[in-house]
PDB file of C-alpha atoms and ligand atoms in Angstrom:
ATOM      1  CA  MET Z 295      35.055  21.089  16.227  1.00 41.00           C
ATOM      2  CA  PRO Z 296      34.578  18.208  18.425  1.00 42.00           C
ATOM      3  CA  SER Z 297      36.860  15.338  17.750  1.00 40.00           C
ATOM      4  CA  SER Z 298      37.872  12.134  19.379  1.00 43.00           C
ATOM      5  CA  GLN Z 299      40.302   9.348  18.984  1.00 52.00           C
ATOM      6  CA  SER Z 300      37.566   7.071  17.821  1.00 70.00           C
ATOM      7  CA  GLY Z 301      36.297   9.347  15.090  1.00 88.00           C
ATOM      8  CA  ILE Z 302      32.667   9.259  16.548  1.00 95.00           C
ATOM      9  CA  ASP Z 303      30.968  12.524  15.900  1.00 95.00           C
ATOM     10  CA  GLU Z 304      27.313  13.877  15.495  1.00 97.00           C
ATOM     11  CA  SER Z 305      26.906  12.157  12.128  1.00 98.00           C
ATOM     12  CA  CYS Z 306      27.278   8.808  13.789  1.00 98.00           C
ATOM     13  CA  CYS Z 307      24.542   6.808  15.607  1.00 98.00           C
ATOM     14  CA  LEU Z 308      24.745   3.719  17.801  1.00 98.00           C
ATOM     15  CA  LEU Z 309      22.058   1.110  16.789  1.00 98.00           C
ATOM     16  CA  VAL Z 310      21.448  -1.230  19.682  1.00 99.00           C
ATOM     17  CA  VAL Z 311      19.630  -4.123  18.188  1.00 98.00           C
ATOM     18  CA  ASP Z 312      17.110  -6.272  20.193  1.00 98.00           C
ATOM     19  CA  ALA Z 313      19.026  -6.253  23.646  1.00 98.00           C
ATOM     20  CA  GLN Z 314      15.943  -7.802  25.056  1.00 98.00           C
ATOM     21  CA  ASN Z 315      15.233 -10.420  27.690  1.00 98.00           C
ATOM     22  CA  GLY Z 316      13.893 -12.726  25.001  1.00 98.00           C
ATOM     23  CA  PHE Z 317      17.462 -13.272  23.395  1.00 98.00           C
ATOM     24  CA  MET Z 318      19.233 -13.519  26.774  1.00 98.00           C
ATOM     25  CA  PRO Z 319      19.786 -16.828  28.597  1.00 98.00           C
ATOM     26  CA  GLY Z 320      16.431 -17.832  29.974  1.00 98.00           C
ATOM     27  CA  GLY Z 321      14.527 -15.940  27.310  1.00 98.00           C
ATOM     28  CA  GLY Z 322      12.171 -17.290  24.555  1.00 98.00           C
ATOM     29  CA  LEU Z 323      14.802 -17.438  22.058  1.00 98.00           C
ATOM     30  CA  PRO Z 324      17.925 -17.478  23.986  1.00 98.00           C
ATOM     31  CA  VAL Z 325      21.309 -16.545  22.192  1.00 98.00           C
ATOM     32  CA  ALA Z 326      24.280 -18.325  23.723  1.00 97.00           C
ATOM     33  CA  ASP Z 327      26.148 -15.920  25.963  1.00 98.00           C
ATOM     34  CA  GLY Z 328      23.639 -13.194  24.835  1.00 98.00           C
ATOM     35  CA  ASP Z 329      24.053 -11.298  28.129  1.00 98.00           C
ATOM     36  CA  ALA Z 330      27.646 -10.798  27.564  1.00 98.00           C
ATOM     37  CA  VAL Z 331      26.858  -7.907  25.114  1.00 98.00           C
ATOM     38  CA  VAL Z 332      25.283  -5.673  27.777  1.00 98.00           C
ATOM     39  CA  PRO Z 333      28.423  -4.468  29.536  1.00 98.00           C
ATOM     40  CA  VAL Z 334      30.236  -3.981  26.226  1.00 98.00           C
ATOM     41  CA  ILE Z 335      27.377  -1.984  24.960  1.00 98.00           C
ATOM     42  CA  ASN Z 336      27.321   0.078  28.194  1.00 98.00           C
ATOM     43  CA  ARG Z 337      31.049   0.753  27.723  1.00 97.00           C
ATOM     44  CA  VAL Z 338      30.829   2.238  24.211  1.00 97.00           C
ATOM     45  CA  ALA Z 339      27.505   3.864  24.528  1.00 98.00           C
ATOM     46  CA  PRO Z 340      28.825   7.132  26.079  1.00 97.00           C
ATOM     47  CA  LEU Z 341      30.957   7.765  23.003  1.00 97.00           C
ATOM     48  CA  PHE Z 342      27.859   8.260  20.947  1.00 98.00           C
ATOM     49  CA  ALA Z 343      25.764  11.388  21.075  1.00 97.00           C
ATOM     50  CA  ASN Z 344      23.069   9.712  19.019  1.00 98.00           C
ATOM     51  CA  ALA Z 345      21.696   6.168  19.772  1.00 98.00           C
ATOM     52  CA  VAL Z 346      18.548   4.184  18.696  1.00 98.00           C
ATOM     53  CA  LEU Z 347      17.337   0.996  20.491  1.00 98.00           C
ATOM     54  CA  THR Z 348      15.271  -1.609  18.618  1.00 98.00           C
ATOM     55  CA  GLN Z 349      12.797  -3.979  20.163  1.00 98.00           C
ATOM     56  CA  ASP Z 350      11.527  -7.221  18.465  1.00 98.00           C
ATOM     57  CA  TRP Z 351       7.828  -6.713  19.167  1.00 98.00           C
ATOM     58  CA  HIS Z 352       5.571  -9.575  17.935  1.00 98.00           C
ATOM     59  CA  PRO Z 353       1.899 -10.274  18.496  1.00 98.00           C
ATOM     60  CA  ALA Z 354       1.362 -13.619  20.076  1.00 98.00           C
ATOM     61  CA  ASP Z 355      -0.258 -15.018  16.927  1.00 98.00           C
ATOM     62  CA  HIS Z 356       2.909 -13.976  14.887  1.00 98.00           C
ATOM     63  CA  VAL Z 357       3.635 -15.972  11.610  1.00 98.00           C
ATOM     64  CA  SER Z 358       7.263 -16.451  12.713  1.00 98.00           C
ATOM     65  CA  PHE Z 359       6.406 -18.618  15.771  1.00 98.00           C
ATOM     66  CA  ALA Z 360       6.460 -22.391  15.292  1.00 98.00           C
ATOM     67  CA  ALA Z 361       3.711 -22.639  17.883  1.00 98.00           C
ATOM     68  CA  ASN Z 362       1.403 -21.004  15.415  1.00 98.00           C
ATOM     69  CA  HIS Z 363       2.138 -23.700  12.782  1.00 98.00           C
ATOM     70  CA  PRO Z 364       0.555 -27.085  13.955  1.00 97.00           C
ATOM     71  CA  GLY Z 365       2.957 -29.918  13.466  1.00 97.00           C
ATOM     72  CA  ARG Z 366       6.014 -27.608  13.034  1.00 97.00           C
ATOM     73  CA  ALA Z 367       8.923 -27.395  15.301  1.00 98.00           C
ATOM     74  CA  PRO Z 368      11.172 -24.454  16.140  1.00 98.00           C
ATOM     75  CA  PHE Z 369      14.132 -24.018  13.632  1.00 97.00           C
ATOM     76  CA  GLU Z 370      12.324 -25.616  10.820  1.00 97.00           C
ATOM     77  CA  THR Z 371      11.687 -23.387   7.836  1.00 97.00           C
ATOM     78  CA  ILE Z 372       8.326 -22.803   5.824  1.00 97.00           C
ATOM     79  CA  ALA Z 373       7.717 -20.935   2.594  1.00 97.00           C
ATOM     80  CA  LEU Z 374       5.864 -17.602   2.928  1.00 97.00           C
ATOM     81  CA  PRO Z 375       4.834 -15.175   0.095  1.00 97.00           C
ATOM     82  CA  TYR Z 376       7.976 -13.180   0.765  1.00 97.00           C
ATOM     83  CA  GLY Z 377      10.302 -16.126   0.967  1.00 97.00           C
ATOM     84  CA  THR Z 378      11.710 -18.788   3.268  1.00 96.00           C
ATOM     85  CA  GLN Z 379      10.814 -18.087   7.024  1.00 97.00           C
ATOM     86  CA  VAL Z 380      12.602 -19.795   9.925  1.00 97.00           C
ATOM     87  CA  LEU Z 381      10.142 -20.864  12.457  1.00 98.00           C
ATOM     88  CA  TRP Z 382      11.213 -19.471  15.903  1.00 98.00           C
ATOM     89  CA  PRO Z 383      10.422 -20.376  19.406  1.00 98.00           C
ATOM     90  CA  THR Z 384       7.772 -17.915  20.898  1.00 98.00           C
ATOM     91  CA  HIS Z 385       9.823 -14.714  21.807  1.00 98.00           C
ATOM     92  CA  CYS Z 386       9.323 -11.081  22.545  1.00 98.00           C
ATOM     93  CA  VAL Z 387       5.557 -11.090  22.628  1.00 99.00           C
ATOM     94  CA  GLN Z 388       4.387  -7.460  22.892  1.00 98.00           C
ATOM     95  CA  GLY Z 389       3.968  -6.299  26.485  1.00 98.00           C
ATOM     96  CA  THR Z 390       5.562  -9.388  28.075  1.00 98.00           C
ATOM     97  CA  PRO Z 391       8.791  -9.323  30.287  1.00 98.00           C
ATOM     98  CA  ASP Z 392      10.406 -11.291  27.375  1.00 98.00           C
ATOM     99  CA  ALA Z 393      10.039  -8.295  25.245  1.00 98.00           C
ATOM    100  CA  GLU Z 394      11.593  -5.844  27.696  1.00 98.00           C
ATOM    101  CA  LEU Z 395      15.026  -4.417  27.154  1.00 98.00           C
ATOM    102  CA  HIS Z 396      17.588  -6.089  29.387  1.00 98.00           C
ATOM    103  CA  ALA Z 397      17.414  -4.372  32.799  1.00 98.00           C
ATOM    104  CA  GLY Z 398      21.233  -3.756  32.838  1.00 98.00           C
ATOM    105  CA  LEU Z 399      21.337  -1.847  29.715  1.00 98.00           C
ATOM    106  CA  ARG Z 400      22.503   1.681  30.119  1.00 98.00           C
ATOM    107  CA  VAL Z 401      22.041   3.670  26.945  1.00 98.00           C
ATOM    108  CA  THR Z 402      20.320   6.603  28.548  1.00 97.00           C
ATOM    109  CA  GLN Z 403      20.976   9.074  25.725  1.00 97.00           C
ATOM    110  CA  ALA Z 404      19.094   6.936  23.365  1.00 98.00           C
ATOM    111  CA  GLN Z 405      16.581   9.062  21.472  1.00 96.00           C
ATOM    112  CA  LEU Z 406      14.285   6.575  19.745  1.00 98.00           C
ATOM    113  CA  VAL Z 407      13.043   3.007  20.739  1.00 98.00           C
ATOM    114  CA  LEU Z 408      12.039   1.367  17.425  1.00 98.00           C
ATOM    115  CA  ARG Z 409       9.636  -1.542  17.532  1.00 98.00           C
ATOM    116  CA  LYS Z 410       9.496  -3.990  14.766  1.00 98.00           C
ATOM    117  CA  GLY Z 411       8.075  -7.360  13.787  1.00 98.00           C
ATOM    118  CA  PHE Z 412       4.584  -6.204  14.802  1.00 98.00           C
ATOM    119  CA  HIS Z 413       2.852  -7.103  11.578  1.00 98.00           C
ATOM    120  CA  ARG Z 414       1.269 -10.559  12.191  1.00 98.00           C
ATOM    121  CA  GLU Z 415       2.157 -11.980   8.631  1.00 98.00           C
ATOM    122  CA  VAL Z 416       5.508 -10.455   8.248  1.00 98.00           C
ATOM    123  CA  ASP Z 417       8.797 -10.864  10.183  1.00 97.00           C
ATOM    124  CA  SER Z 418      11.328  -8.123  10.534  1.00 97.00           C
ATOM    125  CA  TYR Z 419      14.866  -8.927  11.387  1.00 98.00           C
ATOM    126  CA  SER Z 420      16.067  -5.559   9.937  1.00 98.00           C
ATOM    127  CA  ALA Z 421      15.474  -2.402  11.764  1.00 98.00           C
ATOM    128  CA  PHE Z 422      14.971  -0.732   8.385  1.00 98.00           C
ATOM    129  CA  VAL Z 423      12.834  -2.746   6.127  1.00 98.00           C
ATOM    130  CA  GLU Z 424      10.463  -5.720   6.957  1.00 98.00           C
ATOM    131  CA  ALA Z 425      11.160  -9.183   5.591  1.00 98.00           C
ATOM    132  CA  ASP Z 426       8.773  -8.563   2.705  1.00 97.00           C
ATOM    133  CA  GLY Z 427      11.620  -6.368   1.396  1.00 96.00           C
ATOM    134  CA  THR Z 428       9.339  -3.373   0.906  1.00 97.00           C
ATOM    135  CA  THR Z 429       7.627  -2.243   4.161  1.00 98.00           C
ATOM    136  CA  THR Z 430       9.844   0.292   5.746  1.00 98.00           C
ATOM    137  CA  THR Z 431      10.053   0.989   9.471  1.00 98.00           C
ATOM    138  CA  GLY Z 432      10.822   4.556   8.817  1.00 98.00           C
ATOM    139  CA  LEU Z 433      14.319   4.313  10.470  1.00 98.00           C
ATOM    140  CA  ALA Z 434      16.240   5.345   7.282  1.00 98.00           C
ATOM    141  CA  ALA Z 435      14.230   8.519   6.866  1.00 98.00           C
ATOM    142  CA  TYR Z 436      14.560   9.251  10.663  1.00 98.00           C
ATOM    143  CA  LEU Z 437      18.279   8.915  10.618  1.00 98.00           C
ATOM    144  CA  GLN Z 438      18.648  10.983   7.292  1.00 98.00           C
ATOM    145  CA  ALA Z 439      16.443  13.674   8.791  1.00 98.00           C
ATOM    146  CA  ARG Z 440      18.742  13.848  11.742  1.00 98.00           C
ATOM    147  CA  GLY Z 441      21.876  14.154   9.695  1.00 98.00           C
ATOM    148  CA  ILE Z 442      23.170  10.597  10.524  1.00 98.00           C
ATOM    149  CA  ARG Z 443      25.636   9.223   7.932  1.00 98.00           C
ATOM    150  CA  HIS Z 444      27.236   6.393   9.873  1.00 98.00           C
ATOM    151  CA  VAL Z 445      25.536   3.574  11.818  1.00 98.00           C
ATOM    152  CA  TYR Z 446      27.354   1.550  14.349  1.00 98.00           C
ATOM    153  CA  LEU Z 447      25.561  -1.751  15.137  1.00 98.00           C
ATOM    154  CA  CYS Z 448      25.650  -3.943  18.261  1.00 98.00           C
ATOM    155  CA  GLY Z 449      23.209  -6.324  20.056  1.00 98.00           C
ATOM    156  CA  LEU Z 450      21.448  -9.566  19.200  1.00 98.00           C
ATOM    157  CA  ALA Z 451      21.728 -11.558  17.013  1.00 97.00           C
ATOM    158  CA  THR Z 452      24.933 -11.069  14.875  1.00 98.00           C
ATOM    159  CA  ASP Z 453      23.521 -13.281  12.002  1.00 97.00           C
ATOM    160  CA  TYR Z 454      19.962 -12.223  11.962  1.00 97.00           C
ATOM    161  CA  CYS Z 455      18.750  -8.831  13.221  1.00 98.00           C
ATOM    162  CA  VAL Z 456      22.219  -7.149  13.431  1.00 98.00           C
ATOM    163  CA  ALA Z 457      23.396  -8.468   9.981  1.00 98.00           C
ATOM    164  CA  TRP Z 458      20.080  -7.676   8.215  1.00 98.00           C
ATOM    165  CA  SER Z 459      19.989  -4.289   9.733  1.00 98.00           C
ATOM    166  CA  ALA Z 460      23.677  -3.476   8.752  1.00 98.00           C
ATOM    167  CA  LEU Z 461      22.899  -4.758   5.106  1.00 98.00           C
ATOM    168  CA  ASP Z 462      19.813  -2.390   4.903  1.00 98.00           C
ATOM    169  CA  ALA Z 463      21.761   0.509   6.428  1.00 98.00           C
ATOM    170  CA  ARG Z 464      24.348   0.022   3.417  1.00 98.00           C
ATOM    171  CA  LYS Z 465      21.317  -0.190   0.987  1.00 98.00           C
ATOM    172  CA  ALA Z 466      19.935   3.055   2.394  1.00 98.00           C
ATOM    173  CA  GLY Z 467      23.261   4.758   1.831  1.00 98.00           C
ATOM    174  CA  PHE Z 468      24.773   4.974   5.291  1.00 98.00           C
ATOM    175  CA  ALA Z 469      28.220   3.723   6.323  1.00 98.00           C
ATOM    176  CA  ALA Z 470      27.841   0.631   8.685  1.00 98.00           C
ATOM    177  CA  THR Z 471      30.114  -0.787  11.229  1.00 98.00           C
ATOM    178  CA  VAL Z 472      29.437  -3.797  13.313  1.00 98.00           C
ATOM    179  CA  ILE Z 473      31.094  -3.814  16.745  1.00 98.00           C
ATOM    180  CA  GLU Z 474      31.663  -7.466  16.947  1.00 98.00           C
ATOM    181  CA  ASP Z 475      32.276  -8.097  20.600  1.00 98.00           C
ATOM    182  CA  ALA Z 476      29.116  -6.248  21.363  1.00 98.00           C
ATOM    183  CA  CYS Z 477      27.225  -8.873  19.388  1.00 98.00           C
ATOM    184  CA  ARG Z 478      26.411 -12.561  19.813  1.00 98.00           C
ATOM    185  CA  ALA Z 479      25.181 -14.922  17.145  1.00 98.00           C
ATOM    186  CA  ILE Z 480      22.447 -17.688  16.913  1.00 97.00           C
ATOM    187  CA  ASP Z 481      24.327 -19.488  14.171  1.00 96.00           C
ATOM    188  CA  LEU Z 482      21.639 -21.742  12.622  1.00 95.00           C
ATOM    189  CA  ASP Z 483      22.840 -23.951   9.687  1.00 93.00           C
ATOM    190  CA  GLY Z 484      25.717 -21.703   8.724  1.00 96.00           C
ATOM    191  CA  SER Z 485      23.976 -18.492   9.068  1.00 97.00           C
ATOM    192  CA  LEU Z 486      26.865 -16.643  10.938  1.00 97.00           C
ATOM    193  CA  ALA Z 487      29.315 -17.414   8.022  1.00 98.00           C
ATOM    194  CA  ARG Z 488      26.772 -16.400   5.398  1.00 98.00           C
ATOM    195  CA  ALA Z 489      25.990 -13.167   7.275  1.00 98.00           C
ATOM    196  CA  ARG Z 490      29.710 -12.245   7.495  1.00 98.00           C
ATOM    197  CA  ALA Z 491      30.274 -12.991   3.807  1.00 98.00           C
ATOM    198  CA  ASP Z 492      27.060 -10.866   2.910  1.00 98.00           C
ATOM    199  CA  MET Z 493      28.156  -7.874   5.115  1.00 98.00           C
ATOM    200  CA  GLU Z 494      31.630  -8.004   3.768  1.00 98.00           C
ATOM    201  CA  ALA Z 495      30.432  -7.933   0.199  1.00 98.00           C
ATOM    202  CA  ALA Z 496      28.247  -5.009   1.105  1.00 98.00           C
ATOM    203  CA  GLY Z 497      31.000  -3.040   2.553  1.00 98.00           C
ATOM    204  CA  VAL Z 498      29.912  -3.258   6.217  1.00 98.00           C
ATOM    205  CA  GLN Z 499      32.916  -2.698   8.463  1.00 98.00           C
ATOM    206  CA  ARG Z 500      33.892  -4.982  11.498  1.00 97.00           C
ATOM    207  CA  ILE Z 501      35.474  -3.644  14.472  1.00 97.00           C
ATOM    208  CA  LEU Z 502      35.928  -4.443  18.166  1.00 97.00           C
ATOM    209  CA  SER Z 503      34.856  -2.179  20.955  1.00 97.00           C
ATOM    210  CA  ALA Z 504      38.515  -1.514  21.967  1.00 95.00           C
ATOM    211  CA  ASP Z 505      38.972   0.156  18.591  1.00 95.00           C
ATOM    212  CA  LEU Z 506      36.511   2.693  19.762  1.00 93.00           C
ATOM    213  CA  THR Z 507      37.544   3.145  23.295  1.00 68.00           C
ATOM    214  CA  GLY Z 508      41.236   2.330  22.644  1.00 54.00           C
TER     215      GLY Z 508
HETATM  216  C1  VGL K 176      15.933 -12.208  15.891  1.00 56.96           C
HETATM  217  C2  VGL K 176      15.175 -14.113  15.137  1.00 56.96           C
HETATM  218  C3  VGL K 176      13.874 -13.832  15.336  1.00 56.96           C
HETATM  219  C4  VGL K 176      17.139 -11.244  16.287  1.00 56.96           C
HETATM  220  C5  VGL K 176      14.585 -11.782  16.096  1.00 56.96           C
HETATM  221  O1  VGL K 176      16.895 -10.335  16.974  1.00 56.96           O
HETATM  222  O2  VGL K 176      18.164 -11.569  15.665  1.00 56.96           O
HETATM  223  N1  VGL K 176      16.186 -13.318  15.453  1.00 56.96           N
HETATM  224  N2  VGL K 176      13.580 -12.606  15.832  1.00 56.96           N
HETATM  225 ZN1   ZN K 177      11.586 -12.086  16.128  1.00 56.96          ZN
END
Protein backbone atom coordinates (compact mmCIF):
# COMPACT_ATOMS: atom_id res chain seq x y z
CA MET A 1 0.00 0.00 0.00
CA PRO A 2 1.44 3.35 -0.93
CA SER A 3 2.17 5.57 2.00
CA SER A 4 4.06 8.76 2.63
CA GLN A 5 5.03 10.91 5.54
CA SER A 6 2.51 13.50 4.45
CA GLY A 7 -0.45 11.13 4.37
CA ILE A 8 -1.25 12.07 0.79
CA ASP A 9 -2.71 9.16 -1.14
CA GLU A 10 -4.99 8.46 -4.13
CA SER A 11 -8.04 9.67 -2.20
CA CYS A 12 -6.54 13.17 -2.09
CA CYS A 13 -6.73 15.87 -4.74
CA LEU A 14 -4.83 19.14 -4.99
CA LEU A 15 -7.17 21.94 -6.09
CA VAL A 16 -5.18 24.82 -7.56
CA VAL A 17 -7.53 27.80 -7.53
CA ASP A 18 -7.24 30.59 -10.11
CA ALA A 19 -3.43 30.70 -10.42
CA GLN A 20 -3.98 33.02 -13.37
CA ASN A 21 -2.27 36.12 -14.70
CA GLY A 22 -5.32 38.20 -13.77
CA PHE A 23 -4.61 37.73 -10.06
CA MET A 24 -0.86 38.22 -10.30
CA PRO A 25 0.95 41.58 -10.07
CA GLY A 26 0.13 43.42 -13.31
CA GLY A 27 -3.12 41.51 -13.80
CA GLY A 28 -6.67 42.83 -13.92
CA LEU A 29 -7.36 42.09 -10.26
CA PRO A 30 -3.88 41.84 -8.78
CA VAL A 31 -3.51 40.11 -5.43
CA ALA A 32 -0.58 41.46 -3.41
CA ASP A 33 2.36 39.06 -3.70
CA GLY A 34 0.12 36.73 -5.73
CA ASP A 35 2.96 35.29 -7.77
CA ALA A 36 4.64 34.06 -4.57
CA VAL A 37 2.20 31.13 -4.56
CA VAL A 38 3.56 29.67 -7.78
CA PRO A 39 6.85 28.17 -6.49
CA VAL A 40 5.08 26.87 -3.39
CA ILE A 41 2.40 25.17 -5.48
CA ASN A 42 5.08 23.74 -7.77
CA ARG A 43 6.89 22.32 -4.73
CA VAL A 44 3.87 20.49 -3.26
CA ALA A 45 2.24 19.43 -6.53
CA PRO A 46 4.44 16.34 -7.11
CA LEU A 47 3.09 14.82 -3.86
CA PHE A 48 -0.36 14.53 -5.42
CA ALA A 49 -1.42 11.91 -7.93
CA ASN A 50 -4.61 13.88 -8.47
CA ALA A 51 -4.83 17.57 -9.26
CA VAL A 52 -7.47 19.92 -10.63
CA LEU A 53 -6.81 23.48 -11.80
CA THR A 54 -9.48 26.16 -11.88
CA GLN A 55 -9.73 29.18 -14.14
CA ASP A 56 -11.89 32.22 -13.47
CA TRP A 57 -13.41 32.62 -16.93
CA HIS A 58 -15.67 35.62 -17.39
CA PRO A 59 -17.41 37.02 -20.47
CA ALA A 60 -16.48 40.70 -21.06
CA ASP A 61 -20.01 41.78 -20.10
CA HIS A 62 -19.95 39.91 -16.77
CA VAL A 63 -22.16 41.22 -13.97
CA SER A 64 -19.25 41.25 -11.49
CA PHE A 65 -17.30 43.89 -13.42
CA ALA A 66 -17.65 47.47 -12.18
CA ALA A 67 -17.11 48.62 -15.77
CA ASN A 68 -20.48 47.09 -16.67
CA HIS A 69 -22.31 49.25 -14.10
CA PRO A 70 -22.12 52.90 -15.16
CA GLY A 71 -21.33 55.19 -12.23
CA ARG A 72 -19.99 52.36 -10.08
CA ALA A 73 -16.39 51.86 -9.07
CA PRO A 74 -14.39 48.72 -8.35
CA PHE A 75 -14.78 47.31 -4.82
CA GLU A 76 -18.22 48.87 -4.31
CA THR A 77 -21.02 46.39 -3.77
CA ILE A 78 -24.40 46.01 -5.44
CA ALA A 79 -27.49 43.95 -4.66
CA LEU A 80 -28.17 41.13 -7.11
CA PRO A 81 -30.99 38.53 -6.99
CA TYR A 82 -28.65 36.07 -5.24
CA GLY A 83 -27.24 38.55 -2.72
CA THR A 84 -24.56 41.19 -2.33
CA GLN A 85 -22.00 41.26 -5.11
CA VAL A 86 -18.62 42.98 -4.96
CA LEU A 87 -17.88 44.89 -8.17
CA TRP A 88 -14.41 43.92 -9.36
CA PRO A 89 -12.04 45.46 -11.83
CA THR A 90 -12.30 43.68 -15.17
CA HIS A 91 -10.32 40.44 -14.89
CA CYS A 92 -9.89 37.02 -16.45
CA VAL A 93 -11.93 37.70 -19.57
CA GLN A 94 -12.33 34.52 -21.62
CA GLY A 95 -9.59 34.01 -24.16
CA THR A 96 -7.38 36.88 -23.00
CA PRO A 97 -3.83 36.60 -21.58
CA ASP A 98 -5.25 37.80 -18.25
CA ALA A 99 -7.25 34.56 -18.03
CA GLU A 100 -4.31 32.28 -18.77
CA LEU A 101 -2.69 30.24 -16.04
CA HIS A 102 0.62 31.66 -14.77
CA ALA A 103 3.32 30.56 -17.20
CA GLY A 104 5.52 29.28 -14.35
CA LEU A 105 2.91 26.93 -12.92
CA ARG A 106 4.02 23.30 -13.11
CA VAL A 107 1.24 20.91 -12.21
CA THR A 108 1.68 18.69 -15.22
CA GLN A 109 -0.30 15.78 -13.80
CA ALA A 110 -3.45 17.92 -13.48
CA GLN A 111 -6.34 15.99 -14.94
CA LEU A 112 -9.01 18.65 -15.18
CA VAL A 113 -9.02 22.38 -15.84
CA LEU A 114 -12.32 23.64 -14.53
CA ARG A 115 -13.62 26.99 -15.74
CA LYS A 116 -16.09 28.98 -13.68
CA GLY A 117 -17.79 32.36 -13.69
CA PHE A 118 -18.87 32.03 -17.33
CA HIS A 119 -22.55 32.78 -16.75
CA ARG A 120 -23.00 36.49 -17.43
CA GLU A 121 -25.50 37.10 -14.61
CA VAL A 122 -23.87 35.00 -11.87
CA ASP A 123 -20.42 35.15 -10.28
CA SER A 124 -18.68 32.00 -9.09
CA TYR A 125 -15.95 32.28 -6.49
CA SER A 126 -16.43 28.63 -5.60
CA ALA A 127 -15.14 25.86 -7.82
CA PHE A 128 -18.15 23.78 -6.74
CA VAL A 129 -21.29 25.97 -6.78
CA GLU A 130 -21.96 29.33 -8.42
CA ALA A 131 -22.82 32.38 -6.33
CA ASP A 132 -26.57 31.80 -6.75
CA GLY A 133 -26.01 28.92 -4.33
CA THR A 134 -27.62 26.33 -6.60
CA THR A 135 -25.91 26.08 -9.99
CA THR A 136 -23.30 23.34 -9.78
CA THR A 137 -20.03 23.29 -11.70
CA GLY A 138 -20.05 19.49 -11.58
CA LEU A 139 -16.82 19.35 -9.58
CA ALA A 140 -18.23 17.51 -6.53
CA ALA A 141 -19.69 14.77 -8.74
CA TYR A 142 -16.42 14.51 -10.68
CA LEU A 143 -14.31 14.15 -7.55
CA GLN A 144 -16.73 11.68 -5.97
CA ALA A 145 -16.77 9.58 -9.13
CA ARG A 146 -12.99 9.44 -8.98
CA GLY A 147 -12.90 8.31 -5.35
CA ILE A 148 -11.57 11.57 -3.95
CA ARG A 149 -12.35 12.16 -0.28
CA HIS A 150 -9.92 14.92 0.69
CA VAL A 151 -9.34 18.20 -1.15
CA TYR A 152 -6.17 20.25 -0.52
CA LEU A 153 -6.56 23.85 -1.63
CA CYS A 154 -4.04 26.46 -2.78
CA GLY A 155 -4.00 29.47 -5.08
CA LEU A 156 -5.79 32.82 -5.23
CA ALA A 157 -7.42 34.39 -3.46
CA THR A 158 -7.48 32.98 0.07
CA ASP A 159 -10.53 34.97 1.16
CA TYR A 160 -12.61 34.59 -2.01
CA CYS A 161 -12.20 31.70 -4.40
CA VAL A 162 -10.07 29.52 -2.11
CA ALA A 163 -12.31 30.01 0.94
CA TRP A 164 -15.58 29.61 -0.94
CA SER A 165 -14.26 26.46 -2.59
CA ALA A 166 -13.09 25.04 0.74
CA LEU A 167 -16.46 25.74 2.35
CA ASP A 168 -18.32 24.09 -0.53
CA ALA A 169 -15.95 21.12 -0.43
CA ARG A 170 -16.99 20.60 3.20
CA LYS A 171 -20.68 21.01 2.28
CA ALA A 172 -20.25 18.31 -0.35
CA GLY A 173 -18.77 15.96 2.26
CA PHE A 174 -15.07 16.18 1.49
CA ALA A 175 -12.33 16.76 4.01
CA ALA A 176 -10.72 20.10 3.14
CA THR A 177 -7.30 21.51 3.95
CA VAL A 178 -5.97 24.92 2.93
CA ILE A 179 -2.21 25.09 2.34
CA GLU A 180 -1.83 28.61 3.71
CA ASP A 181 1.55 29.63 2.35
CA ALA A 182 0.41 28.51 -1.10
CA CYS A 183 -2.35 31.16 -1.02
CA ARG A 184 -2.54 34.96 -0.90
CA ALA A 185 -5.54 37.13 0.03
CA ILE A 186 -7.32 40.19 -1.35
CA ASP A 187 -8.45 41.20 2.19
CA LEU A 188 -11.24 43.64 1.36
CA ASP A 189 -13.07 45.11 4.38
CA GLY A 190 -12.15 42.29 6.75
CA SER A 191 -12.81 39.53 4.24
CA LEU A 192 -9.75 37.51 5.27
CA ALA A 193 -10.65 37.35 8.97
CA ARG A 194 -14.23 36.46 8.03
CA ALA A 195 -13.11 33.74 5.65
CA ARG A 196 -10.78 32.26 8.26
CA ALA A 197 -13.57 32.18 10.86
CA ASP A 198 -16.04 30.63 8.42
CA MET A 199 -13.51 27.98 7.39
CA GLU A 200 -12.65 27.14 10.97
CA ALA A 201 -16.34 26.77 11.85
CA ALA A 202 -16.82 24.45 8.87
CA GLY A 203 -13.93 22.19 9.83
CA VAL A 204 -11.54 23.30 7.10
CA GLN A 205 -7.99 22.53 8.22
CA ARG A 206 -5.05 24.92 7.79
CA ILE A 207 -1.52 23.71 7.17
CA LEU A 208 1.74 25.01 5.75
CA SER A 209 3.43 23.49 2.75
CA ALA A 210 6.28 22.32 5.00
CA ASP A 211 3.80 20.11 6.85
CA LEU A 212 3.40 18.20 3.59
CA THR A 213 6.96 18.14 2.37
CA GLY A 214 8.50 18.08 5.89
C1 LIG B 1 -11.67 35.91 -7.35
C2 LIG B 1 -12.74 37.91 -7.06
C3 LIG B 1 -13.32 37.80 -8.30
C4 LIG B 1 -10.73 34.88 -6.80
C5 LIG B 1 -12.25 35.78 -8.60
O1 LIG B 1 -10.14 34.11 -7.59
O2 LIG B 1 -10.56 34.84 -5.57
N1 LIG B 1 -11.93 36.97 -6.59
N2 LIG B 1 -13.07 36.74 -9.05
ZN1 LIG C 1 -13.77 36.67 -11.02
